[in-house]
PDB file of C-alpha atoms in Angstrom:
ATOM      1  CA  GLU A  28       7.347  60.388 -14.707  1.00  0.00           C
ATOM      2  CA  PHE A  29       7.855  58.384 -11.731  1.00  0.00           C
ATOM      3  CA  ASP A  30       4.363  59.470 -10.244  1.00  0.00           C
ATOM      4  CA  GLU A  31       3.008  58.574 -13.498  1.00  0.00           C
ATOM      5  CA  THR A  32       4.386  55.254 -13.722  1.00  0.00           C
ATOM      6  CA  LEU A  33       3.165  54.365 -10.213  1.00  0.00           C
ATOM      7  CA  ASP A  34       0.494  55.023 -10.956  1.00  0.00           C
ATOM      8  CA  VAL A  35      -0.132  52.964 -14.038  1.00  0.00           C
ATOM      9  CA  TYR A  36       0.854  50.333 -11.977  1.00  0.00           C
ATOM     10  CA  THR A  37      -1.683  50.984  -9.390  1.00  0.00           C
ATOM     11  CA  GLU A  38      -4.586  50.813 -12.288  1.00  0.00           C
ATOM     12  CA  ASP A  39      -3.145  47.573 -13.024  1.00  0.00           C
ATOM     13  CA  ASP A  40      -3.162  46.322  -9.397  1.00  0.00           C
ATOM     14  CA  ASN A  41      -6.142  47.160  -8.863  1.00  0.00           C
ATOM     15  CA  PHE A  42      -7.858  45.915 -11.865  1.00  0.00           C
ATOM     16  CA  SER A  43      -6.373  42.725 -11.480  1.00  0.00           C
ATOM     17  CA  GLU A  44      -7.604  42.733  -8.214  1.00  0.00           C
ATOM     18  CA  THR A  45     -11.176  43.059  -9.541  1.00  0.00           C
ATOM     19  CA  SER A  46     -10.887  40.872 -12.061  1.00  0.00           C
ATOM     20  CA  THR A  47      -9.729  38.509  -9.487  1.00  0.00           C
ATOM     21  CA  GLU A  48     -12.765  39.024  -7.228  1.00  0.00           C
ATOM     22  CA  SER A  49     -15.194  38.691 -10.065  1.00  0.00           C
ATOM     23  CA  ASP A  50     -13.844  34.847 -10.936  1.00  0.00           C
ATOM     24  CA  GLU A  51     -14.266  34.212  -7.140  1.00  0.00           C
ATOM     25  CA  SER A  52     -17.709  35.655  -7.633  1.00  0.00           C
ATOM     26  CA  SER A  53     -18.742  33.501 -10.203  1.00  0.00           C
ATOM     27  CA  ASP A  54     -17.073  30.605  -8.736  1.00  0.00           C
ATOM     28  CA  ASP A  55     -19.606  31.442  -5.694  1.00  0.00           C
ATOM     29  CA  SER A  56     -22.426  31.378  -7.712  1.00  0.00           C
ATOM     30  CA  ASP A  57     -21.781  28.491 -10.332  1.00  0.00           C
ATOM     31  CA  ASN A  58     -21.074  26.100  -6.763  1.00  0.00           C
ATOM     32  CA  VAL A  59     -24.615  27.940  -5.846  1.00  0.00           C
ATOM     33  CA  PHE A  60     -26.458  26.966  -9.373  1.00  0.00           C
ATOM     34  CA  LYS A  61     -24.895  23.833  -9.610  1.00  0.00           C
ATOM     35  CA  ASP A  62     -27.502  20.995  -8.951  1.00  0.00           C
ATOM     36  CA  TYR A  63     -30.409  21.795 -11.632  1.00  0.00           C
ATOM     37  CA  SER A  64     -31.889  18.638 -10.681  1.00  0.00           C
ATOM     38  CA  ALA A  65     -35.889  18.252  -9.900  1.00  0.00           C
ATOM     39  CA  PRO A  66     -36.974  16.439  -6.687  1.00  0.00           C
ATOM     40  CA  ASP A  67     -37.862  12.858  -6.574  1.00  0.00           C
ATOM     41  CA  PHE A  68     -41.265  12.324  -7.546  1.00  0.00           C
ATOM     42  CA  GLU A  69     -43.797   9.218  -9.194  1.00  0.00           C
ATOM     43  CA  MET A  70     -45.881   9.806 -12.205  1.00  0.00           C
ATOM     44  CA  PRO A  71     -49.213   8.426 -11.437  1.00  0.00           C
ATOM     45  CA  ARG A  72     -50.158   4.667 -11.909  1.00  0.00           C
ATOM     46  CA  GLU A  73     -53.265   4.664 -12.184  1.00  0.00           C
ATOM     47  CA  PRO A  74     -54.455   1.773 -14.973  1.00  0.00           C
ATOM     48  CA  LYS A  75     -56.177   3.633 -17.815  1.00  0.00           C
ATOM     49  CA  ASN A  76     -59.738   2.327 -18.797  1.00  0.00           C
ATOM     50  CA  VAL A  77     -59.664   2.384 -22.288  1.00  0.00           C
ATOM     51  CA  HIS A  78     -63.379   1.744 -24.220  1.00  0.00           C
ATOM     52  CA  ASN A  79     -63.226   2.274 -27.890  1.00  0.00           C
ATOM     53  CA  ASN A  80     -64.218   1.090 -31.400  1.00  0.00           C
ATOM     54  CA  ASN A  81     -61.595   0.897 -33.588  1.00  0.00           C
ATOM     55  CA  ARG A  82     -63.862   1.251 -36.234  1.00  0.00           C
ATOM     56  CA  PHE A  83     -63.742   4.888 -35.510  1.00  0.00           C
ATOM     57  CA  THR A  84     -60.652   5.285 -33.414  1.00  0.00           C
ATOM     58  CA  TRP A  85     -58.652   6.798 -36.476  1.00  0.00           C
ATOM     59  CA  ILE A  86     -61.246   9.326 -36.606  1.00  0.00           C
ATOM     60  CA  LEU A  87     -61.174  10.526 -33.312  1.00  0.00           C
ATOM     61  CA  LEU A  88     -57.382  10.712 -33.886  1.00  0.00           C
ATOM     62  CA  TRP A  89     -57.755  12.620 -37.175  1.00  0.00           C
ATOM     63  CA  ILE A  90     -60.167  15.343 -35.168  1.00  0.00           C
ATOM     64  CA  MET A  91     -57.624  15.772 -31.973  1.00  0.00           C
ATOM     65  CA  ASN A  92     -54.903  16.362 -34.337  1.00  0.00           C
ATOM     66  CA  PHE A  93     -56.839  18.706 -36.816  1.00  0.00           C
ATOM     67  CA  LYS A  94     -57.786  20.720 -33.561  1.00  0.00           C
ATOM     68  CA  ILE A  95     -53.955  20.490 -32.419  1.00  0.00           C
ATOM     69  CA  GLN A  96     -52.673  21.967 -35.741  1.00  0.00           C
ATOM     70  CA  TYR A  97     -55.414  24.663 -36.980  1.00  0.00           C
ATOM     71  CA  ASN A  98     -56.016  25.575 -33.040  1.00  0.00           C
ATOM     72  CA  ILE A  99     -59.536  25.067 -33.401  1.00  0.00           C
ATOM     73  CA  SER A 100     -61.798  26.018 -29.970  1.00  0.00           C
ATOM     74  CA  GLU A 101     -63.638  22.910 -28.148  1.00  0.00           C
ATOM     75  CA  GLY A 102     -67.365  24.711 -29.728  1.00  0.00           C
ATOM     76  CA  ALA A 103     -66.406  24.404 -32.914  1.00  0.00           C
ATOM     77  CA  ILE A 104     -64.633  20.619 -32.896  1.00  0.00           C
ATOM     78  CA  GLU A 105     -67.451  19.669 -30.692  1.00  0.00           C
ATOM     79  CA  ALA A 106     -70.269  20.501 -33.843  1.00  0.00           C
ATOM     80  CA  LEU A 107     -68.021  18.599 -35.687  1.00  0.00           C
ATOM     81  CA  LEU A 108     -67.868  15.684 -34.271  1.00  0.00           C
ATOM     82  CA  LYS A 109     -71.888  16.288 -33.820  1.00  0.00           C
ATOM     83  CA  PHE A 110     -71.920  16.321 -37.694  1.00  0.00           C
ATOM     84  CA  MET A 111     -69.686  13.542 -37.895  1.00  0.00           C
ATOM     85  CA  LYS A 112     -71.765  11.164 -35.923  1.00  0.00           C
ATOM     86  CA  LEU A 113     -74.614  12.173 -37.517  1.00  0.00           C
ATOM     87  CA  VAL A 114     -72.995  11.004 -41.274  1.00  0.00           C
ATOM     88  CA  LEU A 115     -71.372   7.936 -39.564  1.00  0.00           C
ATOM     89  CA  ILE A 116     -74.739   6.641 -38.129  1.00  0.00           C
ATOM     90  CA  VAL A 117     -76.704   7.393 -41.903  1.00  0.00           C
ATOM     91  CA  VAL A 118     -73.910   5.442 -43.350  1.00  0.00           C
ATOM     92  CA  GLY A 119     -73.245   2.501 -41.334  1.00  0.00           C
ATOM     93  CA  GLY A 120     -76.229   2.643 -39.151  1.00  0.00           C
ATOM     94  CA  ILE A 121     -76.753   2.070 -34.954  1.00  0.00           C
ATOM     95  CA  GLU A 122     -73.345   0.893 -34.933  1.00  0.00           C
ATOM     96  CA  PHE A 123     -72.304   4.255 -34.338  1.00  0.00           C
ATOM     97  CA  ASN A 124     -74.400   5.574 -31.963  1.00  0.00           C
ATOM     98  CA  ASN A 125     -71.822   5.414 -28.845  1.00  0.00           C
ATOM     99  CA  PHE A 126     -69.810   7.741 -31.200  1.00  0.00           C
ATOM    100  CA  PRO A 127     -68.665  10.496 -28.899  1.00  0.00           C
ATOM    101  CA  ILE A 128     -69.661  14.271 -29.529  1.00  0.00           C
ATOM    102  CA  PHE A 129     -68.184  15.461 -26.530  1.00  0.00           C
ATOM    103  CA  LYS A 130     -64.552  16.602 -26.091  1.00  0.00           C
ATOM    104  CA  TYR A 131     -64.062  14.805 -22.408  1.00  0.00           C
ATOM    105  CA  LYS A 132     -66.083  11.983 -23.788  1.00  0.00           C
ATOM    106  CA  VAL A 133     -63.096  11.838 -27.215  1.00  0.00           C
ATOM    107  CA  ASN A 134     -60.394  11.942 -24.217  1.00  0.00           C
ATOM    108  CA  LYS A 135     -61.577   8.937 -22.152  1.00  0.00           C
ATOM    109  CA  ALA A 136     -62.117   7.178 -25.450  1.00  0.00           C
ATOM    110  CA  LEU A 137     -58.783   7.503 -26.108  1.00  0.00           C
ATOM    111  CA  GLY A 138     -57.737   7.109 -23.004  1.00  0.00           C
ATOM    112  CA  LEU A 139     -55.888  11.102 -22.758  1.00  0.00           C
ATOM    113  CA  SER A 140     -55.950  12.294 -19.304  1.00  0.00           C
ATOM    114  CA  ASN A 141     -54.152  15.391 -17.419  1.00  0.00           C
ATOM    115  CA  GLU A 142     -51.062  13.916 -15.805  1.00  0.00           C
ATOM    116  CA  PHE A 143     -49.476  17.214 -14.509  1.00  0.00           C
ATOM    117  CA  ILE A 144     -46.716  17.183 -11.851  1.00  0.00           C
ATOM    118  CA  SER A 145     -46.913  20.483  -9.726  1.00  0.00           C
ATOM    119  CA  PHE A 146     -43.456  22.153  -8.541  1.00  0.00           C
ATOM    120  CA  VAL A 147     -42.498  24.765  -6.421  1.00  0.00           C
ATOM    121  CA  SER A 148     -39.984  27.087  -7.657  1.00  0.00           C
ATOM    122  CA  CYS A 149     -37.686  29.124  -6.061  1.00  0.00           C
ATOM    123  CA  PRO A 150     -37.716  33.117  -6.677  1.00  0.00           C
ATOM    124  CA  LYS A 151     -34.091  33.549  -6.412  1.00  0.00           C
ATOM    125  CA  CYS A 152     -32.177  30.479  -7.638  1.00  0.00           C
ATOM    126  CA  HIS A 153     -35.420  28.342  -8.947  1.00  0.00           C
ATOM    127  CA  LYS A 154     -34.118  25.281  -7.839  1.00  0.00           C
ATOM    128  CA  LEU A 155     -37.714  23.191  -7.769  1.00  0.00           C
ATOM    129  CA  TYR A 156     -38.907  21.536  -4.444  1.00  0.00           C
ATOM    130  CA  LYS A 157     -42.317  19.423  -3.950  1.00  0.00           C
ATOM    131  CA  GLU A 158     -45.250  21.571  -3.285  1.00  0.00           C
ATOM    132  CA  GLU A 159     -45.453  19.974   0.697  1.00  0.00           C
ATOM    133  CA  GLU A 160     -41.911  20.970   1.320  1.00  0.00           C
ATOM    134  CA  ARG A 161     -42.903  24.645   2.463  1.00  0.00           C
ATOM    135  CA  PRO A 162     -40.348  24.644   5.778  1.00  0.00           C
ATOM    136  CA  GLY A 163     -41.930  26.127   8.859  1.00  0.00           C
ATOM    137  CA  PHE A 164     -45.612  25.849   7.030  1.00  0.00           C
ATOM    138  CA  GLU A 165     -46.561  23.129   9.976  1.00  0.00           C
ATOM    139  CA  ASN A 166     -45.623  25.409  12.706  1.00  0.00           C
ATOM    140  CA  SER A 167     -47.722  28.535  11.226  1.00  0.00           C
ATOM    141  CA  LEU A 168     -50.558  26.209  11.532  1.00  0.00           C
ATOM    142  CA  ARG A 169     -50.008  25.675  15.096  1.00  0.00           C
ATOM    143  CA  HIS A 170     -49.380  29.236  15.566  1.00  0.00           C
ATOM    144  CA  TRP A 171     -52.812  29.753  16.956  1.00  0.00           C
ATOM    145  CA  VAL A 172     -52.327  27.533  19.909  1.00  0.00           C
ATOM    146  CA  ASN A 173     -49.648  29.896  21.865  1.00  0.00           C
ATOM    147  CA  CYS A 174     -51.573  33.308  21.267  1.00  0.00           C
ATOM    148  CA  SER A 175     -52.311  35.300  24.209  1.00  0.00           C
ATOM    149  CA  SER A 176     -55.910  36.104  24.509  1.00  0.00           C
ATOM    150  CA  PHE A 177     -57.340  39.034  26.353  1.00  0.00           C
ATOM    151  CA  ASP A 178     -61.190  39.592  28.205  1.00  0.00           C
ATOM    152  CA  ASP A 179     -63.135  41.687  26.149  1.00  0.00           C
ATOM    153  CA  ILE A 180     -61.156  42.066  23.223  1.00  0.00           C
ATOM    154  CA  LEU A 181     -61.572  40.198  19.888  1.00  0.00           C
ATOM    155  CA  CYS A 182     -57.750  40.160  17.851  1.00  0.00           C
ATOM    156  CA  ASP A 183     -58.367  37.902  15.839  1.00  0.00           C
ATOM    157  CA  ILE A 184     -60.821  35.018  14.732  1.00  0.00           C
ATOM    158  CA  TYR A 185     -58.987  32.413  17.434  1.00  0.00           C
ATOM    159  CA  ASP A 186     -60.754  35.095  20.591  1.00  0.00           C
ATOM    160  CA  GLY A 187     -64.620  34.350  18.294  1.00  0.00           C
ATOM    161  CA  GLU A 188     -67.020  32.304  20.317  1.00  0.00           C
ATOM    162  CA  ILE A 189     -67.781  29.740  17.367  1.00  0.00           C
ATOM    163  CA  TRP A 190     -63.417  28.954  17.658  1.00  0.00           C
ATOM    164  CA  LYS A 191     -63.771  28.428  21.199  1.00  0.00           C
ATOM    165  CA  THR A 192     -66.999  26.207  21.417  1.00  0.00           C
ATOM    166  CA  PHE A 193     -67.428  24.617  17.856  1.00  0.00           C
ATOM    167  CA  LYS A 194     -67.108  20.581  18.433  1.00  0.00           C
ATOM    168  CA  ASP A 195     -66.106  18.225  16.600  1.00  0.00           C
ATOM    169  CA  GLU A 196     -69.743  16.670  16.268  1.00  0.00           C
ATOM    170  CA  PRO A 197     -71.729  19.691  16.112  1.00  0.00           C
ATOM    171  CA  PHE A 198     -74.998  17.681  17.124  1.00  0.00           C
ATOM    172  CA  GLY A 199     -73.263  15.924  19.906  1.00  0.00           C
ATOM    173  CA  GLU A 200     -73.533  17.321  23.330  1.00  0.00           C
ATOM    174  CA  ASP A 201     -70.850  15.276  24.310  1.00  0.00           C
ATOM    175  CA  SER A 202     -68.434  15.416  21.472  1.00  0.00           C
ATOM    176  CA  ALA A 203     -64.933  17.277  21.918  1.00  0.00           C
ATOM    177  CA  LEU A 204     -64.007  20.649  20.695  1.00  0.00           C
ATOM    178  CA  PHE A 205     -62.859  20.686  17.164  1.00  0.00           C
ATOM    179  CA  PHE A 206     -60.118  23.064  17.963  1.00  0.00           C
ATOM    180  CA  CYS A 207     -57.776  21.901  20.242  1.00  0.00           C
ATOM    181  CA  ASN A 208     -54.355  21.051  21.114  1.00  0.00           C
ATOM    182  CA  GLU A 209     -54.506  17.603  20.186  1.00  0.00           C
ATOM    183  CA  LYS A 210     -55.483  17.738  17.054  1.00  0.00           C
ATOM    184  CA  VAL A 211     -54.173  20.609  16.016  1.00  0.00           C
ATOM    185  CA  ASP A 212     -52.716  19.143  13.216  1.00  0.00           C
ATOM    186  CA  SER A 213     -55.550  17.950  11.258  1.00  0.00           C
ATOM    187  CA  HIS A 214     -58.221  19.970  12.188  1.00  0.00           C
ATOM    188  CA  LEU A 215     -57.961  23.386   9.331  1.00  0.00           C
ATOM    189  CA  GLY A 216     -60.329  25.931   9.967  1.00  0.00           C
ATOM    190  CA  LEU A 217     -61.646  27.440   6.066  1.00  0.00           C
ATOM    191  CA  ILE A 218     -63.093  31.012   5.712  1.00  0.00           C
ATOM    192  CA  VAL A 219     -64.996  30.780   2.357  1.00  0.00           C
ATOM    193  CA  ASN A 220     -64.701  34.059   0.389  1.00  0.00           C
ATOM    194  CA  LEU A 221     -66.331  35.097  -2.532  1.00  0.00           C
ATOM    195  CA  ASP A 222     -64.472  38.605  -4.969  1.00  0.00           C
ATOM    196  CA  TRP A 223     -66.342  39.728  -7.676  1.00  0.00           C
ATOM    197  CA  PHE A 224     -63.365  41.616 -10.451  1.00  0.00           C
ATOM    198  CA  GLN A 225     -63.753  42.584 -13.692  1.00  0.00           C
ATOM    199  CA  LEU A 226     -62.072  40.504 -16.212  1.00  0.00           C
ATOM    200  CA  PHE A 227     -61.736  42.576 -19.279  1.00  0.00           C
ATOM    201  CA  ASP A 228     -61.199  46.251 -19.775  1.00  0.00           C
ATOM    202  CA  GLY A 229     -63.770  48.340 -21.433  1.00  0.00           C
ATOM    203  CA  VAL A 230     -66.668  45.319 -21.232  1.00  0.00           C
ATOM    204  CA  SER A 231     -69.103  44.816 -18.458  1.00  0.00           C
ATOM    205  CA  HIS A 232     -68.015  41.352 -17.453  1.00  0.00           C
ATOM    206  CA  SER A 233     -68.425  40.204 -13.867  1.00  0.00           C
ATOM    207  CA  THR A 234     -66.108  37.532 -12.699  1.00  0.00           C
ATOM    208  CA  GLY A 235     -66.206  35.498  -9.236  1.00  0.00           C
ATOM    209  CA  VAL A 236     -63.608  33.837  -7.616  1.00  0.00           C
ATOM    210  CA  LEU A 237     -64.829  31.486  -4.903  1.00  0.00           C
ATOM    211  CA  TYR A 238     -61.747  30.504  -2.493  1.00  0.00           C
ATOM    212  CA  ALA A 239     -61.382  29.637   1.203  1.00  0.00           C
ATOM    213  CA  SER A 240     -57.977  30.791   3.206  1.00  0.00           C
ATOM    214  CA  ILE A 241     -56.591  29.081   6.215  1.00  0.00           C
ATOM    215  CA  ALA A 242     -57.740  30.429   9.855  1.00  0.00           C
ATOM    216  CA  ASN A 243     -55.503  28.400  11.387  1.00  0.00           C
ATOM    217  CA  LEU A 244     -52.579  30.209   9.732  1.00  0.00           C
ATOM    218  CA  PRO A 245     -51.258  33.743  10.971  1.00  0.00           C
ATOM    219  CA  CYS A 246     -53.517  36.781   9.569  1.00  0.00           C
ATOM    220  CA  ASP A 247     -50.233  38.080   8.304  1.00  0.00           C
ATOM    221  CA  ILE A 248     -49.634  35.125   5.718  1.00  0.00           C
ATOM    222  CA  ARG A 249     -53.413  33.587   5.691  1.00  0.00           C
ATOM    223  CA  PHE A 250     -54.642  35.794   2.660  1.00  0.00           C
ATOM    224  CA  LYS A 251     -51.428  35.443   0.889  1.00  0.00           C
ATOM    225  CA  HIS A 252     -52.156  33.908  -2.765  1.00  0.00           C
ATOM    226  CA  GLU A 253     -49.855  31.288  -2.278  1.00  0.00           C
ATOM    227  CA  ASN A 254     -51.925  29.469   0.671  1.00  0.00           C
ATOM    228  CA  MET A 255     -55.224  30.539  -0.691  1.00  0.00           C
ATOM    229  CA  LEU A 256     -57.420  27.479  -1.570  1.00  0.00           C
ATOM    230  CA  VAL A 257     -59.392  28.109  -5.366  1.00  0.00           C
ATOM    231  CA  LEU A 258     -62.649  26.765  -5.133  1.00  0.00           C
ATOM    232  CA  GLY A 259     -64.187  27.493  -8.308  1.00  0.00           C
ATOM    233  CA  ILE A 260     -64.647  30.269 -10.662  1.00  0.00           C
ATOM    234  CA  LEU A 261     -67.829  31.754 -11.619  1.00  0.00           C
ATOM    235  CA  PRO A 262     -67.863  32.924 -15.139  1.00  0.00           C
ATOM    236  CA  GLY A 263     -70.455  35.473 -15.335  1.00  0.00           C
ATOM    237  CA  PRO A 264     -71.320  37.983 -16.796  1.00  0.00           C
ATOM    238  CA  ASP A 265     -73.302  39.489 -13.920  1.00  0.00           C
ATOM    239  CA  GLU A 266     -72.966  38.779 -10.400  1.00  0.00           C
ATOM    240  CA  PRO A 267     -76.085  36.073  -9.526  1.00  0.00           C
ATOM    241  CA  SER A 268     -78.228  36.977  -6.127  1.00  0.00           C
ATOM    242  CA  PHE A 269     -77.286  35.769  -2.656  1.00  0.00           C
ATOM    243  CA  GLN A 270     -79.617  32.844  -3.159  1.00  0.00           C
ATOM    244  CA  LYS A 271     -78.331  31.625  -6.543  1.00  0.00           C
ATOM    245  CA  GLU A 272     -74.690  32.256  -4.822  1.00  0.00           C
ATOM    246  CA  GLU A 273     -75.372  29.690  -2.061  1.00  0.00           C
ATOM    247  CA  ARG A 274     -75.641  27.153  -4.751  1.00  0.00           C
ATOM    248  CA  PHE A 275     -72.290  27.220  -5.655  1.00  0.00           C
ATOM    249  CA  VAL A 276     -71.367  27.622  -1.486  1.00  0.00           C
ATOM    250  CA  LEU A 277     -72.911  24.374  -0.891  1.00  0.00           C
ATOM    251  CA  LEU A 278     -71.029  22.228  -3.434  1.00  0.00           C
TER     252      LEU A 278
END
């Protein structure tokens, strides 16, 4: 009987200790997540140039509200705008020649713009940071300065002839080198890539993404998605020839 009572007491005691540890862990967790405030930032304060005609502003507002309420595609809205312009010109004459028929012109006429502020979210606690607040990123950009080089061995792009001899002014004979220790913080080398992929399953439709990677970064993080710069998207549906691709690259 004594042993059974002792066992029961021990189990209750262990349960109590476990509950206490759980409460302490919960308190520590609360301390970690107590700050939910966003980092300081300033909204864009550029003045909006609104050029509209009060006689048809209400029409544009109704069309935009119609689009939002019924989730109308932009193509259908632009077709409606074109038809509305024809009707207004027939009824009101040349006064409605400036009636917009494209959505981006409607946004401009109404003073609408996409003013988004982007933040970086911590994958563990979801705390928000400014995009430029990336500890160690600047040091990673200076990584190539301290890289070891070997004769007749090419380990990375830094060992190539172009990286070593590329000038600040390509056609200037006395120009300084572009990649040098004095300008390591401001001179970046970009590697431009174009990759194609199938966007939809079961459909032959190729979509291309034109992007750039920063050659100054170490090769192990150079091609991570957070370090990539998206320059453009080629919608397809087919992959153009090299000559046609050049037109996009030259932009």
